[in-house]
Amino acid sequence: MGVPYVPVMGLVGTDLLARRDDMVMSPDPFGSGKSTVVAKAMRPDIAVFHVEKADRYGNVSCGYPVEAVVLSEAATHVIVTAETIVDRLTEKEAVGCFVPAILVDSVVHAPFGAHPGAMTSCYGIDKAHMTRYAAAAKDEASFAEYVKSCVFDVAGHEQYVERFVPREWREAARSRVA
Amino acid sequence: MTALAYNDSEYIAILMSREVRDGEVSACGALSQIPAAALLLAQATHAPNAEIILLNTVFRPFGTSRQFHFLCQRGELGLFFLSGVQIDRHANYNLHQLGPDKQHPTARFPGGYGGGMIYYMAKRTILFRTEHTRRTFVERVDYISSAGSSPPDTIRGGHPHQVITPKAVFGFDRAAGILRLQSVHSPYTLDDIRENTGFDLGVDGAVDTTPVPTQEELRVLREVVRPKMISTGTYGAWAEKTIGV
């Protein structure tokens, strides 16, 4: 990616198209006489995503197929958080979910970095925490309280894991490493 | 012979499954319980070589949405299923919001970009709605999430095929760009449909009665598809409480 826009066949005559200025109708520059939508490319300054494994050089195995390569190609800077850091990862070991180091700027070791979401192959969604989040998200005051407790009042990632990731999950992860 | 008993979801799934063609690629999106059952039923009956894609389940040939996006853009998708909060006479559907003022909707829904592309590029799309009332079938949708027809100078790879409800089936008249009542499910009458539809039915005189499920369709749906959905985690909880109940 990194191109300025891409054509999309579809969306003609929708209110979605009418209300967005990053997608417009454009005639075929090659003269077929047909028009398509062209969607303006997103060029994020920074992309951050969580993966299963990364190595010290910045090669990444997402763990399952996701659009991480496209995201990494589109963004100027790429920060990856990983469940585990290994010595060396090759594309062969991560078929379908490999992001090469040339696209990655930084790797951060962050076990349970997807919490309370799931990291497929490591742990599932923390349903109790998600229920708490959903309840808190209902109004501004309770949401502010949630953010304070789970984000601003936490000293760092280790403290977050200690406080909010279920104990049995942490123990299971320790035994996986040992 | 006593009439077979079945529920609305089973009937809609069976009507959908009859539209699946053997050897073609057919797909349904996330949160598509009835179409998922329909696709599995078709594959277990008349379409053993149908390629079926149930997004977000184990029944998918690839992992990423980009691959599905370009499969659609290439025109390789034969049949897709979509639903809407509202569906109108011109086969426009609304999955975004309700209310006359688009800036201040009275209710908002998840919306979705995917359908807005797939509706144009799947060769055939079946719209469905489990509620057939004047609040769901309207003269004009409050918000067009996807349009039934497109201007001739744009690329349209496919068209609306049918609208299936618990009361009737509509077909799409491509030349006129409107839905026309195709058949009515027993025991409903033409008057029932007129009373519950907010637009002209596009028919003069009598219409056909929709063929009822066959014993074999119901058997396969309940004895093959239901356990398959449960064992593969494909809307298992839904299958358990809906099919054969």
Tab-separated table of C-alpha atoms in Angstrom:
chain	number	residue	atom	x	y	z
A	1	MET	CA	0.000	0.000	0.000
A	2	GLY	CA	1.096	3.618	0.196
A	3	VAL	CA	-0.807	4.457	-3.017
A	4	PRO	CA	-2.962	7.615	-2.839
A	5	TYR	CA	-6.331	5.950	-3.540
A	6	VAL	CA	-7.923	2.699	-4.677
A	7	PRO	CA	-10.934	2.071	-6.924
A	8	VAL	CA	-13.899	0.227	-5.438
A	9	MET	CA	-16.782	-1.197	-7.458
A	10	GLY	CA	-19.932	-0.682	-5.425
A	11	LEU	CA	-21.467	1.927	-3.092
A	12	VAL	CA	-23.083	3.888	-5.960
A	13	GLY	CA	-26.181	5.793	-4.883
A	14	THR	CA	-25.780	5.108	-1.165
A	15	ASP	CA	-26.182	7.664	1.602
A	16	LEU	CA	-22.860	6.407	2.941
A	17	LEU	CA	-21.119	7.659	-0.203
A	18	ALA	CA	-23.094	10.921	-0.083
A	19	ARG	CA	-21.880	11.637	3.442
A	20	ARG	CA	-18.196	10.826	3.109
A	21	ASP	CA	-15.600	13.047	1.520
A	22	ASP	CA	-12.936	10.318	1.434
A	23	MET	CA	-14.869	8.342	-1.209
A	24	VAL	CA	-15.991	9.899	-4.501
A	25	MET	CA	-17.141	8.795	-7.965
A	26	SER	CA	-14.496	9.014	-10.662
A	27	PRO	CA	-14.468	8.136	-14.377
A	28	ASP	CA	-12.165	5.367	-15.594
A	29	PRO	CA	-8.922	7.173	-16.644
A	30	PHE	CA	-8.434	4.496	-19.310
A	31	GLY	CA	-11.601	5.559	-21.105
A	32	SER	CA	-14.012	2.644	-20.622
A	33	GLY	CA	-16.760	5.195	-20.030
A	34	LYS	CA	-17.576	3.578	-16.675
A	35	SER	CA	-17.218	5.252	-13.307
A	36	THR	CA	-16.203	3.696	-10.007
A	37	VAL	CA	-15.860	4.920	-6.480
A	38	VAL	CA	-12.319	5.840	-5.528
A	39	ALA	CA	-11.468	5.650	-1.854
A	40	LYS	CA	-8.770	7.921	-0.481
A	41	ALA	CA	-5.988	5.956	1.184
A	42	MET	CA	-5.548	6.161	4.925
A	43	ARG	CA	-1.972	7.020	5.857
A	44	PRO	CA	-1.748	6.595	9.620
A	45	ASP	CA	1.287	8.186	11.287
A	46	ILE	CA	1.498	5.253	13.651
A	47	ALA	CA	0.050	1.723	13.618
A	48	VAL	CA	0.060	-0.315	16.838
A	49	PHE	CA	-1.020	-3.945	16.917
A	50	HIS	CA	-0.626	-6.946	19.167
A	51	VAL	CA	0.748	-10.284	17.957
A	52	GLU	CA	1.677	-13.728	19.176
A	53	LYS	CA	5.439	-13.642	18.521
A	54	ALA	CA	8.112	-11.230	17.426
A	55	ASP	CA	11.879	-11.542	17.174
A	56	ARG	CA	14.659	-9.161	18.154
A	57	TYR	CA	14.957	-7.924	14.548
A	58	GLY	CA	11.270	-7.002	14.260
A	59	ASN	CA	9.975	-9.985	12.292
A	60	VAL	CA	6.449	-10.779	13.407
A	61	SER	CA	4.118	-13.768	13.501
A	62	CYS	CA	0.612	-12.492	14.149
A	63	GLY	CA	-0.572	-15.950	15.202
A	64	TYR	CA	-3.494	-16.044	12.795
A	65	PRO	CA	-4.296	-14.348	9.466
A	66	VAL	CA	-5.055	-10.648	9.878
A	67	GLU	CA	-4.567	-7.550	7.746
A	68	ALA	CA	-1.391	-6.594	9.597
A	69	VAL	CA	0.734	-6.446	6.449
A	70	VAL	CA	-1.564	-3.941	4.734
A	71	LEU	CA	-1.759	-1.923	7.949
A	72	SER	CA	2.035	-1.953	8.271
A	73	GLU	CA	2.496	-0.907	4.644
A	74	ALA	CA	0.045	1.986	5.047
A	75	ALA	CA	1.454	3.439	8.276
A	76	THR	CA	4.566	5.589	8.591
A	77	HIS	CA	5.614	4.046	11.912
A	78	VAL	CA	4.759	0.561	13.136
A	79	ILE	CA	4.840	-0.499	16.783
A	80	VAL	CA	4.216	-4.146	17.572
A	81	THR	CA	3.406	-5.529	21.011
A	82	ALA	CA	4.020	-9.263	21.388
A	83	GLU	CA	3.079	-12.072	23.770
A	84	THR	CA	6.548	-13.555	23.427
A	85	ILE	CA	9.876	-12.534	21.983
A	86	VAL	CA	11.842	-15.263	20.247
A	87	ASP	CA	15.372	-15.286	18.922
A	88	ARG	CA	14.650	-15.573	15.211
A	89	LEU	CA	11.428	-15.880	13.208
A	90	THR	CA	11.258	-16.818	9.550
A	91	GLU	CA	8.421	-16.414	7.078
A	92	LYS	CA	8.223	-20.215	6.864
A	93	GLU	CA	7.169	-20.462	10.515
A	94	ALA	CA	4.477	-17.843	10.101
A	95	VAL	CA	2.850	-18.545	6.770
A	96	GLY	CA	-0.154	-16.297	6.220
A	97	CYS	CA	0.538	-14.101	9.216
A	98	PHE	CA	4.103	-12.885	8.744
A	99	VAL	CA	5.103	-9.235	8.873
A	100	PRO	CA	8.741	-8.704	7.847
A	101	ALA	CA	11.040	-6.610	10.022
A	102	ILE	CA	11.557	-4.045	7.249
A	103	LEU	CA	8.025	-2.772	7.920
A	104	VAL	CA	8.367	-2.700	11.716
A	105	ASP	CA	9.927	0.111	13.779
A	106	SER	CA	9.537	-1.138	17.351
A	107	VAL	CA	8.748	-4.335	19.187
A	108	VAL	CA	7.484	-4.328	22.762
A	109	HIS	CA	7.272	-7.408	24.957
A	110	ALA	CA	3.751	-7.207	26.403
A	111	PRO	CA	2.254	-10.489	27.608
A	112	PHE	CA	-1.563	-10.237	27.759
A	113	GLY	CA	-1.320	-7.169	25.564
A	114	ALA	CA	-4.685	-7.932	23.952
A	115	HIS	CA	-6.531	-8.102	27.286
A	116	PRO	CA	-9.526	-7.832	27.747
A	117	GLY	CA	-9.725	-8.869	24.093
A	118	ALA	CA	-8.567	-12.260	22.883
A	119	MET	CA	-5.202	-13.386	21.550
A	120	THR	CA	-6.220	-16.395	19.506
A	121	SER	CA	-4.056	-19.420	20.391
A	122	CYS	CA	-3.046	-17.880	23.769
A	123	TYR	CA	-6.210	-16.778	25.586
A	124	GLY	CA	-9.830	-15.868	24.869
A	125	ILE	CA	-11.898	-12.798	25.650
A	126	ASP	CA	-12.096	-11.885	29.352
A	127	LYS	CA	-15.882	-11.950	29.496
A	128	ALA	CA	-16.131	-10.671	33.069
A	129	HIS	CA	-13.974	-7.672	32.242
A	130	MET	CA	-15.868	-7.018	29.008
A	131	THR	CA	-19.160	-7.059	30.917
A	132	ARG	CA	-17.710	-4.514	33.317
A	133	TYR	CA	-16.531	-2.386	30.384
A	134	ALA	CA	-19.911	-2.573	28.616
A	135	ALA	CA	-21.705	-1.471	31.780
A	136	ALA	CA	-19.214	1.370	32.334
A	137	ALA	CA	-19.534	2.545	28.712
A	138	LYS	CA	-23.234	3.366	29.203
A	139	ASP	CA	-22.626	6.896	30.463
A	140	GLU	CA	-19.830	9.448	30.639
A	141	ALA	CA	-19.340	9.341	34.405
A	142	SER	CA	-19.048	5.576	34.750
A	143	PHE	CA	-16.826	5.428	31.672
A	144	ALA	CA	-14.498	8.070	33.133
A	145	GLU	CA	-14.310	5.989	36.297
A	146	TYR	CA	-13.440	2.883	34.278
A	147	VAL	CA	-10.689	4.688	32.364
A	148	LYS	CA	-9.276	6.104	35.596
A	149	SER	CA	-9.191	2.707	37.283
A	150	CYS	CA	-7.929	0.660	34.323
A	151	VAL	CA	-5.694	3.174	32.537
A	152	PHE	CA	-4.653	6.343	34.372
A	153	ASP	CA	-4.255	4.869	37.851
A	154	VAL	CA	-2.081	2.034	36.526
A	155	ALA	CA	1.692	2.501	36.706
A	156	GLY	CA	2.518	0.355	33.696
A	157	HIS	CA	1.765	-2.804	31.779
A	158	GLU	CA	3.051	-5.152	34.479
A	159	GLN	CA	0.817	-3.559	37.055
A	160	TYR	CA	-2.135	-3.739	34.639
A	161	VAL	CA	-1.581	-7.476	34.136
A	162	GLU	CA	-1.222	-8.001	37.882
A	163	ARG	CA	-4.450	-6.147	38.618
A	164	PHE	CA	-6.747	-7.069	35.774
A	165	VAL	CA	-5.706	-10.330	34.103
A	166	PRO	CA	-7.258	-13.313	35.958
A	167	ARG	CA	-4.744	-15.063	38.221
A	168	GLU	CA	-5.264	-18.513	36.649
A	169	TRP	CA	-4.488	-17.075	33.206
A	170	ARG	CA	-1.211	-15.662	34.467
A	171	GLU	CA	-0.269	-18.967	36.092
A	172	ALA	CA	-1.107	-20.881	32.910
A	173	ALA	CA	1.088	-18.492	30.923
A	174	ARG	CA	3.979	-18.957	33.376
A	175	SER	CA	3.752	-22.734	33.062
A	176	ARG	CA	3.740	-22.422	29.250
A	177	VAL	CA	7.013	-20.547	29.392
A	178	ALA	CA	8.574	-22.941	31.950
B	1	MET	CA	-51.457	-36.918	5.168
B	2	THR	CA	-50.979	-34.305	7.859
B	3	ALA	CA	-49.196	-31.091	6.995
B	4	LEU	CA	-45.574	-30.824	8.089
B	5	ALA	CA	-44.875	-28.477	10.974
B	6	TYR	CA	-41.974	-26.028	10.732
B	7	ASN	CA	-41.086	-22.584	11.995
B	8	ASP	CA	-40.378	-19.326	10.117
B	9	SER	CA	-36.589	-19.604	10.396
B	10	GLU	CA	-36.618	-23.150	9.043
B	11	TYR	CA	-38.871	-22.149	6.155
B	12	ILE	CA	-36.774	-19.114	5.218
B	13	ALA	CA	-33.588	-21.232	5.359
B	14	ILE	CA	-35.185	-23.830	3.068
B	15	LEU	CA	-36.384	-21.201	0.579
B	16	MET	CA	-32.903	-19.683	0.530
B	17	SER	CA	-31.204	-23.035	0.083
B	18	ARG	CA	-33.199	-23.732	-3.082
B	19	GLU	CA	-31.551	-20.685	-4.681
B	20	VAL	CA	-28.006	-21.993	-4.122
B	21	ARG	CA	-26.499	-23.319	-7.356
B	22	ASP	CA	-24.202	-26.298	-7.482
B	23	GLY	CA	-20.643	-25.375	-8.451
B	24	GLU	CA	-21.108	-21.695	-7.678
B	25	VAL	CA	-19.553	-19.678	-4.833
B	26	SER	CA	-22.180	-18.632	-2.272
B	27	ALA	CA	-21.492	-16.745	0.940
B	28	CYS	CA	-23.020	-15.109	3.965
B	29	GLY	CA	-21.630	-12.540	6.371
B	30	ALA	CA	-21.149	-12.422	10.110
B	31	LEU	CA	-24.308	-12.771	12.238
B	32	SER	CA	-26.106	-14.647	9.455
B	33	GLN	CA	-27.654	-17.615	11.191
B	34	ILE	CA	-30.466	-18.376	8.730
B	35	PRO	CA	-28.306	-18.007	5.572
B	36	ALA	CA	-25.615	-20.169	7.212
B	37	ALA	CA	-28.179	-22.926	7.762
B	38	ALA	CA	-29.401	-22.437	4.174
B	39	LEU	CA	-25.927	-22.808	2.672
B	40	LEU	CA	-25.142	-25.930	4.689
B	41	LEU	CA	-28.532	-27.365	3.740
B	42	ALA	CA	-27.934	-26.734	0.029
B	43	GLN	CA	-24.541	-28.402	0.235
B	44	ALA	CA	-26.089	-31.416	1.965
B	45	THR	CA	-28.868	-31.725	-0.636
B	46	HIS	CA	-28.879	-30.481	-4.233
B	47	ALA	CA	-25.557	-28.579	-4.336
B	48	PRO	CA	-22.772	-30.884	-3.104
B	49	ASN	CA	-20.192	-28.990	-5.185
B	50	ALA	CA	-21.252	-25.519	-4.100
B	51	GLU	CA	-18.367	-23.539	-2.652
B	52	ILE	CA	-19.730	-21.993	0.515
B	53	ILE	CA	-18.186	-19.240	2.607
B	54	LEU	CA	-19.636	-18.467	6.039
B	55	LEU	CA	-17.637	-15.460	7.216
B	56	ASN	CA	-16.337	-15.589	10.802
B	57	THR	CA	-16.880	-19.365	11.061
B	58	VAL	CA	-14.782	-22.447	10.275
B	59	PHE	CA	-16.431	-22.619	6.835
B	60	ARG	CA	-14.192	-20.202	4.975
B	61	PRO	CA	-11.386	-20.770	2.483
B	62	PHE	CA	-9.216	-17.888	3.690
B	63	GLY	CA	-8.565	-15.781	6.698
B	64	THR	CA	-8.713	-12.127	5.834
B	65	SER	CA	-11.392	-9.707	4.745
B	66	ARG	CA	-9.116	-8.373	2.004
B	67	GLN	CA	-9.264	-11.725	0.249
B	68	PHE	CA	-13.054	-11.755	0.442
B	69	HIS	CA	-13.202	-8.138	-0.751
B	70	PHE	CA	-11.251	-8.944	-3.904
B	71	LEU	CA	-13.135	-12.203	-4.521
B	72	CYS	CA	-16.252	-10.009	-4.719
B	73	GLN	CA	-14.542	-7.333	-6.817
B	74	ARG	CA	-13.478	-10.001	-9.319
B	75	GLY	CA	-17.115	-10.996	-9.710
B	76	GLU	CA	-16.570	-14.540	-8.417
B	77	LEU	CA	-19.324	-14.471	-5.807
B	78	GLY	CA	-22.515	-16.040	-7.131
B	79	LEU	CA	-24.925	-15.586	-4.248
B	80	PHE	CA	-24.949	-13.495	-1.074
B	81	PHE	CA	-27.488	-12.801	1.658
B	82	LEU	CA	-28.245	-9.453	3.287
B	83	SER	CA	-30.833	-8.095	5.641
B	84	GLY	CA	-31.938	-4.602	6.585
B	85	VAL	CA	-33.869	-2.760	9.251
B	86	GLN	CA	-35.918	-1.395	6.343
B	87	ILE	CA	-36.301	-2.633	2.761
B	88	ASP	CA	-38.067	-0.561	0.113
B	89	ARG	CA	-39.858	-1.042	-3.204
B	90	HIS	CA	-36.686	-0.362	-5.188
B	91	ALA	CA	-34.773	-3.041	-3.248
B	92	ASN	CA	-32.772	-0.427	-1.398
B	93	TYR	CA	-32.053	-1.530	2.142
B	94	ASN	CA	-31.170	0.361	5.304
B	95	LEU	CA	-28.779	-1.011	7.894
B	96	HIS	CA	-27.673	2.350	9.267
B	97	GLN	CA	-30.267	4.570	10.927
B	98	LEU	CA	-33.939	5.521	11.270
B	99	GLY	CA	-35.667	8.888	11.134
B	100	PRO	CA	-36.447	11.505	8.478
B	101	ASP	CA	-33.533	13.784	9.462
B	102	LYS	CA	-30.283	12.067	8.495
B	103	GLN	CA	-28.273	14.371	10.765
B	104	HIS	CA	-30.383	13.475	13.811
B	105	PRO	CA	-31.419	9.833	13.579
B	106	THR	CA	-33.945	8.430	16.058
B	107	ALA	CA	-32.082	5.107	16.169
B	108	ARG	CA	-28.692	3.971	14.909
B	109	PHE	CA	-27.600	0.493	13.828
B	110	PRO	CA	-24.210	-1.074	13.122
B	111	GLY	CA	-24.371	-0.058	9.469
B	112	GLY	CA	-21.666	-1.647	7.455
B	113	TYR	CA	-19.563	-0.991	4.432
B	114	GLY	CA	-19.312	-4.609	3.251
B	115	GLY	CA	-22.884	-4.966	2.052
B	116	GLY	CA	-22.575	-1.658	0.227
B	117	MET	CA	-19.959	-3.255	-1.974
B	118	ILE	CA	-21.139	-6.886	-2.090
B	119	TYR	CA	-24.723	-5.988	-3.106
B	120	TYR	CA	-23.244	-4.529	-6.299
B	121	MET	CA	-20.812	-7.310	-7.089
B	122	ALA	CA	-22.412	-10.624	-6.070
B	123	LYS	CA	-24.229	-12.010	-9.126
B	124	ARG	CA	-27.384	-12.489	-7.051
B	125	THR	CA	-28.271	-11.249	-3.586
B	126	ILE	CA	-31.191	-12.448	-1.503
B	127	LEU	CA	-32.516	-9.922	0.987
B	128	PHE	CA	-34.401	-11.306	3.944
B	129	ARG	CA	-36.228	-10.014	6.980
B	130	THR	CA	-37.807	-12.067	9.761
B	131	GLU	CA	-40.378	-9.319	10.389
B	132	HIS	CA	-42.772	-8.579	7.536
B	133	THR	CA	-44.659	-5.425	8.555
B	134	ARG	CA	-45.194	-1.895	7.292
B	135	ARG	CA	-42.453	-0.701	9.571
B	136	THR	CA	-39.878	-2.935	7.845
B	137	PHE	CA	-41.203	-2.882	4.255
B	138	VAL	CA	-41.439	0.782	3.369
B	139	GLU	CA	-41.965	2.913	0.251
B	140	ARG	CA	-38.557	4.534	0.736
B	141	VAL	CA	-35.857	3.649	3.252
B	142	ASP	CA	-34.714	6.419	5.625
B	143	TYR	CA	-31.083	5.780	4.670
B	144	ILE	CA	-29.744	3.907	1.641
B	145	SER	CA	-27.070	1.502	2.860
B	146	SER	CA	-27.103	-0.156	-0.555
B	147	ALA	CA	-29.099	0.566	-3.708
B	148	GLY	CA	-31.079	-2.004	-5.720
B	149	SER	CA	-30.179	-0.428	-9.072
B	150	SER	CA	-27.269	1.637	-10.420
B	151	PRO	CA	-26.826	4.098	-13.317
B	152	PRO	CA	-25.664	2.448	-16.586
B	153	ASP	CA	-22.301	4.225	-16.573
B	154	THR	CA	-21.218	2.462	-13.379
B	155	ILE	CA	-20.010	-1.089	-12.872
B	156	ARG	CA	-22.614	-3.449	-11.486
B	157	GLY	CA	-21.586	-7.093	-11.320
B	158	GLY	CA	-24.915	-8.386	-10.092
B	159	HIS	CA	-28.413	-7.632	-8.912
B	160	PRO	CA	-30.955	-8.217	-6.174
B	161	HIS	CA	-32.523	-11.630	-6.718
B	162	GLN	CA	-35.283	-12.070	-4.139
B	163	VAL	CA	-36.619	-10.796	-0.863
B	164	ILE	CA	-37.698	-13.595	1.486
B	165	THR	CA	-39.880	-12.997	4.561
B	166	PRO	CA	-41.955	-15.226	6.848
B	167	LYS	CA	-45.011	-14.345	4.745
B	168	ALA	CA	-43.902	-14.105	1.120
B	169	VAL	CA	-41.225	-14.039	-1.573
B	170	PHE	CA	-40.630	-10.996	-3.781
B	171	GLY	CA	-38.715	-11.125	-7.044
B	172	PHE	CA	-36.741	-8.206	-8.489
B	173	ASP	CA	-37.816	-6.764	-11.837
B	174	ARG	CA	-34.507	-5.522	-13.141
B	175	ALA	CA	-35.890	-3.475	-16.069
B	176	ALA	CA	-38.353	-1.606	-13.865
B	177	GLY	CA	-35.992	-1.560	-10.864
B	178	ILE	CA	-38.725	-2.645	-8.463
B	179	LEU	CA	-39.731	-5.601	-6.343
B	180	ARG	CA	-42.774	-7.613	-7.372
B	181	LEU	CA	-44.571	-10.105	-5.193
B	182	GLN	CA	-43.638	-13.562	-6.456
B	183	SER	CA	-45.427	-15.936	-4.103
B	184	VAL	CA	-47.296	-15.965	-0.801
B	185	HIS	CA	-46.671	-18.509	1.957
B	186	SER	CA	-49.679	-20.542	3.068
B	187	PRO	CA	-51.859	-19.703	5.004
B	188	TYR	CA	-51.351	-15.985	4.225
B	189	THR	CA	-53.398	-14.273	1.525
B	190	LEU	CA	-52.641	-11.511	-0.934
B	191	ASP	CA	-54.601	-9.159	1.342
B	192	ASP	CA	-52.392	-10.093	4.312
B	193	ILE	CA	-49.307	-9.174	2.300
B	194	ARG	CA	-50.842	-5.910	1.066
B	195	GLU	CA	-51.808	-4.993	4.618
B	196	ASN	CA	-48.282	-5.631	5.916
B	197	THR	CA	-46.250	-4.098	3.091
B	198	GLY	CA	-45.687	-0.354	2.820
B	199	PHE	CA	-45.387	-0.338	-0.978
B	200	ASP	CA	-47.267	-1.443	-4.072
B	201	LEU	CA	-46.854	-5.196	-4.613
B	202	GLY	CA	-46.406	-4.773	-8.366
B	203	VAL	CA	-48.832	-7.525	-9.324
B	204	ASP	CA	-52.253	-7.739	-10.971
B	205	GLY	CA	-54.582	-10.545	-9.982
B	206	ALA	CA	-53.636	-13.757	-8.252
B	207	VAL	CA	-50.124	-14.846	-7.246
B	208	ASP	CA	-48.650	-18.289	-6.627
B	209	THR	CA	-48.486	-20.015	-3.298
B	210	THR	CA	-44.892	-20.613	-2.161
B	211	PRO	CA	-44.020	-24.332	-2.267
B	212	VAL	CA	-43.869	-25.719	1.287
B	213	PRO	CA	-40.769	-27.479	2.654
B	214	THR	CA	-40.434	-31.097	1.639
B	215	GLN	CA	-40.084	-33.823	4.225
B	216	GLU	CA	-36.532	-34.437	3.006
B	217	GLU	CA	-35.521	-30.766	3.288
B	218	LEU	CA	-36.777	-30.630	6.862
B	219	ARG	CA	-35.118	-33.930	7.726
B	220	VAL	CA	-31.702	-32.863	6.410
B	221	LEU	CA	-32.015	-29.439	8.042
B	222	ARG	CA	-32.789	-31.011	11.424
B	223	GLU	CA	-30.713	-34.186	11.316
B	224	VAL	CA	-27.661	-33.095	9.312
B	225	VAL	CA	-27.366	-29.292	9.367
B	226	ARG	CA	-28.369	-28.727	12.995
B	227	PRO	CA	-25.791	-31.129	14.500
B	228	LYS	CA	-23.158	-29.836	12.075
B	229	MET	CA	-23.761	-26.260	13.209
B	230	ILE	CA	-23.568	-27.292	16.853
B	231	SER	CA	-20.422	-29.436	16.496
B	232	THR	CA	-18.532	-26.832	14.453
B	233	GLY	CA	-19.537	-23.848	16.594
B	234	THR	CA	-21.370	-22.288	13.641
B	235	TYR	CA	-24.142	-20.401	15.430
B	236	GLY	CA	-24.465	-23.555	17.545
B	237	ALA	CA	-26.586	-21.999	20.282
B	238	TRP	CA	-28.943	-20.533	17.680
B	239	ALA	CA	-29.259	-23.870	15.843
B	240	GLU	CA	-29.980	-25.648	19.093
B	241	LYS	CA	-32.883	-23.409	20.023
B	242	THR	CA	-34.255	-22.719	16.530
B	243	ILE	CA	-33.954	-25.708	14.200
B	244	GLY	CA	-36.383	-28.556	14.852
B	245	VAL	CA	-37.935	-26.754	17.802
